[in-house]
Short mmCIF file of C-alpha atoms in Angstrom, two decimals:
data_model
loop_
_atom_site.label_atom_id
_atom_site.label_comp_id
_atom_site.label_asym_id
_atom_site.label_seq_id
_atom_site.Cartn_x
_atom_site.Cartn_y
_atom_site.Cartn_z
CA ASP A 1 -157.85 -146.04 56.38
CA THR A 2 -160.01 -146.67 53.30
CA GLY A 3 -157.00 -146.19 50.46
CA VAL A 4 -156.15 -143.01 48.56
CA SER A 5 -158.33 -140.44 48.35
CA GLN A 6 -158.61 -137.32 45.78
CA ASP A 7 -160.58 -134.16 46.06
CA PRO A 8 -162.11 -132.59 43.99
CA ARG A 9 -163.65 -135.70 41.97
CA HIS A 10 -164.58 -133.20 39.13
CA LYS A 11 -163.67 -129.69 38.44
CA ILE A 12 -164.67 -127.34 35.51
CA THR A 13 -162.93 -124.18 35.13
CA LYS A 14 -162.68 -121.30 32.47
CA ARG A 15 -159.14 -120.97 30.75
CA GLY A 16 -157.02 -118.96 32.82
CA GLN A 17 -158.13 -119.76 36.01
CA ASN A 18 -156.32 -121.51 38.79
CA VAL A 19 -157.23 -124.86 40.10
CA THR A 20 -155.82 -127.04 42.82
CA PHE A 21 -156.13 -130.81 43.58
CA ARG A 22 -155.68 -132.50 46.95
CA CYS A 23 -154.46 -136.24 47.65
CA ASP A 24 -154.22 -138.14 50.50
CA PRO A 25 -152.44 -141.13 50.28
CA ILE A 26 -152.47 -144.39 52.30
CA SER A 27 -151.39 -143.25 55.72
CA GLU A 28 -148.26 -145.30 56.09
CA HIS A 29 -146.91 -144.68 52.49
CA ASN A 30 -144.18 -142.55 51.90
CA ARG A 31 -144.23 -142.54 48.22
CA LEU A 32 -146.82 -140.52 46.42
CA TYR A 33 -147.13 -140.04 42.94
CA TRP A 34 -149.12 -137.67 40.47
CA TYR A 35 -149.86 -138.93 37.01
CA ARG A 36 -152.13 -137.46 34.19
CA GLN A 37 -154.04 -139.38 31.78
CA THR A 38 -156.11 -138.35 28.72
CA LEU A 39 -158.77 -140.37 26.90
CA GLY A 40 -157.40 -143.44 25.43
CA GLN A 41 -153.90 -143.20 26.86
CA GLY A 42 -152.28 -144.61 29.88
CA PRO A 43 -151.17 -142.68 32.80
CA GLU A 44 -148.23 -140.18 32.19
CA PHE A 45 -145.81 -139.60 35.14
CA LEU A 46 -145.90 -135.97 36.30
CA THR A 47 -143.99 -136.11 39.52
CA TYR A 48 -143.38 -138.12 42.76
CA PHE A 49 -142.41 -137.41 46.39
CA GLN A 50 -140.57 -139.62 49.07
CA ASN A 51 -141.71 -138.10 52.47
CA GLU A 52 -142.06 -134.33 52.05
CA ALA A 53 -139.24 -134.37 49.27
CA GLN A 54 -140.13 -133.80 45.34
CA LEU A 55 -137.62 -136.26 43.90
CA GLU A 56 -138.50 -136.22 40.20
CA LYS A 57 -140.37 -134.04 37.90
CA SER A 58 -141.42 -134.77 34.58
CA ARG A 59 -140.64 -132.56 31.71
CA LEU A 60 -144.52 -132.53 31.12
CA LEU A 61 -144.82 -130.50 34.19
CA SER A 62 -144.18 -126.76 32.71
CA ASP A 63 -143.81 -124.12 35.09
CA ARG A 64 -147.66 -123.29 35.40
CA PHE A 65 -147.85 -126.88 37.29
CA SER A 66 -146.53 -127.03 41.01
CA ALA A 67 -146.82 -129.99 43.65
CA GLU A 68 -146.18 -130.09 47.34
CA ARG A 69 -146.32 -132.44 50.03
CA PRO A 70 -145.70 -130.00 52.83
CA LYS A 71 -145.70 -132.71 56.10
CA GLY A 72 -145.04 -135.77 53.99
CA SER A 73 -148.65 -136.68 54.37
CA PHE A 74 -151.22 -134.99 51.82
CA SER A 75 -150.00 -133.73 48.48
CA THR A 76 -151.54 -130.62 46.46
CA LEU A 77 -151.05 -130.34 42.39
CA GLU A 78 -151.70 -126.90 41.36
CA ILE A 79 -152.30 -125.44 37.81
CA GLN A 80 -151.91 -121.83 37.34
CA ARG A 81 -153.06 -120.09 34.17
CA THR A 82 -155.28 -123.26 32.90
CA GLU A 83 -155.11 -124.13 29.46
CA GLN A 84 -157.46 -126.37 27.46
CA GLY A 85 -154.76 -128.82 27.19
CA ASP A 86 -154.76 -129.28 30.63
CA SER A 87 -158.06 -130.84 30.50
CA ALA A 88 -157.56 -134.72 31.79
CA MET A 89 -157.56 -137.19 34.80
CA TYR A 90 -155.14 -136.26 37.34
CA LEU A 91 -154.39 -139.37 39.17
CA CYS A 92 -152.44 -139.52 42.43
CA ALA A 93 -151.03 -142.92 43.53
CA SER A 94 -149.09 -144.16 46.69
CA SER A 95 -146.89 -146.94 47.91
CA HIS A 96 -144.03 -147.61 50.51
CA ALA A 97 -140.82 -147.22 49.58
CA LEU A 98 -139.66 -150.53 51.15
CA SER A 99 -142.48 -152.48 49.21
CA THR A 100 -141.73 -154.46 46.12
CA GLY A 101 -143.47 -151.67 44.51
CA GLU A 102 -147.38 -152.10 44.62
CA LEU A 103 -148.94 -148.78 43.70
CA PHE A 104 -152.16 -147.83 44.78
CA PHE A 105 -154.39 -145.35 42.93
CA GLY A 106 -157.01 -142.70 43.92
CA GLU A 107 -160.24 -142.10 41.72
CA GLY A 108 -158.74 -139.29 40.13
CA SER A 109 -159.53 -135.76 39.56
CA ARG A 110 -161.16 -135.05 36.48
CA LEU A 111 -160.13 -131.49 35.15
CA THR A 112 -162.16 -129.60 32.36
CA VAL A 113 -160.93 -126.23 31.19
CA LEU A 114 -163.59 -124.62 28.98
CA LYS D 1 -141.69 -144.38 20.71
CA ASN D 2 -143.46 -145.83 23.88
CA GLU D 3 -141.26 -147.52 25.90
CA VAL D 4 -144.56 -149.95 26.69
CA GLU D 5 -146.43 -151.15 23.81
CA GLN D 6 -149.66 -153.25 24.08
CA SER D 7 -151.69 -154.78 21.77
CA PRO D 8 -154.79 -155.21 20.75
CA GLN D 9 -155.75 -151.55 21.61
CA ASN D 10 -159.29 -152.52 21.65
CA LEU D 11 -160.67 -156.13 21.93
CA THR D 12 -164.38 -157.45 21.98
CA ALA D 13 -165.20 -161.28 23.04
CA GLN D 14 -167.78 -163.36 23.64
CA GLU D 15 -168.69 -164.12 27.14
CA GLY D 16 -166.95 -167.60 27.80
CA GLU D 17 -163.93 -166.76 25.53
CA PHE D 18 -160.17 -166.97 26.27
CA ILE D 19 -158.63 -163.63 26.32
CA THR D 20 -154.99 -162.59 25.79
CA ILE D 21 -153.56 -159.19 26.12
CA ASN D 22 -150.19 -158.87 25.19
CA CYS D 23 -147.46 -156.27 26.48
CA SER D 24 -143.68 -155.60 25.14
CA TYR D 25 -141.26 -153.09 26.62
CA SER D 26 -137.97 -151.99 25.39
CA VAL D 27 -136.08 -151.09 28.84
CA GLY D 28 -134.71 -153.05 31.53
CA ILE D 29 -137.31 -153.23 34.26
CA SER D 30 -137.49 -154.31 38.09
CA ALA D 31 -141.03 -155.58 37.71
CA LEU D 32 -143.86 -155.45 35.66
CA HIS D 33 -147.62 -154.71 36.72
CA TRP D 34 -151.00 -155.48 35.46
CA LEU D 35 -153.52 -153.07 36.16
CA GLN D 36 -157.41 -152.84 35.45
CA GLN D 37 -159.39 -149.30 35.06
CA HIS D 38 -162.96 -149.20 34.91
CA PRO D 39 -165.08 -146.35 33.68
CA GLY D 40 -164.66 -143.28 35.92
CA GLY D 41 -161.10 -143.90 36.33
CA GLY D 42 -160.39 -146.17 39.46
CA ILE D 43 -157.22 -148.47 38.99
CA VAL D 44 -156.86 -151.47 40.75
CA SER D 45 -153.46 -153.61 40.70
CA LEU D 46 -153.98 -157.27 39.67
CA PHE D 47 -150.55 -158.29 39.27
CA MET D 48 -147.01 -157.73 39.89
CA LEU D 49 -144.20 -159.52 38.00
CA SER D 50 -140.91 -159.82 37.87
CA SER D 51 -140.57 -163.63 36.33
CA GLY D 52 -142.70 -166.61 35.39
CA LYS D 53 -146.39 -166.82 36.05
CA LYS D 54 -148.86 -165.97 38.51
CA LYS D 55 -152.64 -166.80 38.94
CA HIS D 56 -155.41 -165.29 40.47
CA GLY D 57 -159.04 -166.71 39.92
CA ARG D 58 -159.52 -166.83 36.37
CA LEU D 59 -156.51 -164.47 35.52
CA ILE D 60 -153.36 -165.61 34.57
CA ALA D 61 -150.19 -163.05 34.04
CA THR D 62 -146.79 -164.29 32.36
CA ILE D 63 -143.52 -162.61 32.06
CA ASN D 64 -140.71 -163.63 29.88
CA ILE D 65 -137.64 -161.28 30.79
CA GLN D 66 -135.42 -162.22 27.89
CA GLU D 67 -137.93 -161.46 25.10
CA LYS D 68 -139.37 -158.37 27.37
CA HIS D 69 -142.73 -159.55 27.15
CA SER D 70 -145.58 -160.34 28.99
CA SER D 71 -148.96 -161.64 28.73
CA LEU D 72 -152.17 -161.46 30.75
CA HIS D 73 -155.10 -164.17 29.99
CA ILE D 74 -158.67 -164.14 31.07
CA THR D 75 -160.31 -167.70 31.07
CA ALA D 76 -163.94 -168.07 30.68
CA SER D 77 -164.11 -164.25 30.27
CA HIS D 78 -167.38 -162.56 31.78
CA PRO D 79 -169.00 -159.20 31.01
CA ARG D 80 -167.79 -158.10 34.26
CA ASP D 81 -164.32 -158.37 33.07
CA SER D 82 -165.21 -155.37 30.62
CA ALA D 83 -162.62 -152.68 31.47
CA VAL D 84 -159.39 -151.26 30.39
CA TYR D 85 -156.20 -153.30 31.19
CA ILE D 86 -152.62 -151.56 31.50
CA CYS D 87 -149.47 -152.84 31.55
CA ALA D 88 -146.97 -150.86 33.55
CA VAL D 89 -143.09 -151.41 33.99
CA VAL D 90 -141.23 -150.28 36.93
CA ARG D 91 -137.68 -149.18 36.55
CA GLY D 92 -135.17 -146.36 37.91
CA ALA D 93 -134.22 -145.54 41.25
CA GLY D 94 -137.42 -144.17 42.26
CA ASN D 95 -139.38 -147.15 41.02
CA GLN D 96 -140.96 -144.95 38.52
CA PHE D 97 -143.92 -146.58 36.65
CA TYR D 98 -144.18 -146.25 32.77
CA PHE D 99 -147.76 -147.34 31.56
CA GLY D 100 -148.93 -148.91 28.35
CA THR D 101 -151.92 -147.10 26.53
CA GLY D 102 -154.23 -149.72 27.71
CA THR D 103 -156.03 -152.51 26.14
CA SER D 104 -160.18 -151.79 26.44
CA LEU D 105 -161.98 -155.10 26.71
CA THR D 106 -165.57 -155.61 26.05
CA VAL D 107 -167.38 -159.11 26.71
CA ILE D 108 -170.72 -159.31 25.29
CA PRO D 109 -173.16 -161.66 27.03
#
């Protein structure tokens, strides 16, 4: 296992289109997090899963955003009817619930909405 | 107001200089992390602290729980240390991470 992987690494889309990002966490990690990062800012929490259960969602996550982790392994983050303000780096991270909390990040998926 | 504040926001240093980056937080935490982010997005964990001090190579991290403050020090800085350094605190039942805005470090040869 080479770590957390995200796909695609870059996505350019037109306003109004739907986009989906995928995250494959480290295989034995049962916690998976999605963050959004804009230029010059630290990552902002969007949502997290423990196994397949989505346990918390940020108020940043409007109804255009939906995340799933159907089998408790990989996760998808979908943005419907994209807006220019959605342009950001979407970061996925994973950890093990029994660990003392080290978080392992993917390389991120950069979204540009034209 | 962000729960995690870092200073400075930007830092330029000459190679060999001793560097300090500060992090203050306003909430109760279970742990604090220092992270390094290189251009292109990848984030790696440098330290996790819940008390005291840790050292790894030229990097030293300290935390004062009573004062809600942590520092990251880099001794004998090198151009390859150029990156964004992010402080993150962990709190809540879900071990939620809350991030500072980062300190952009540039080390000039």
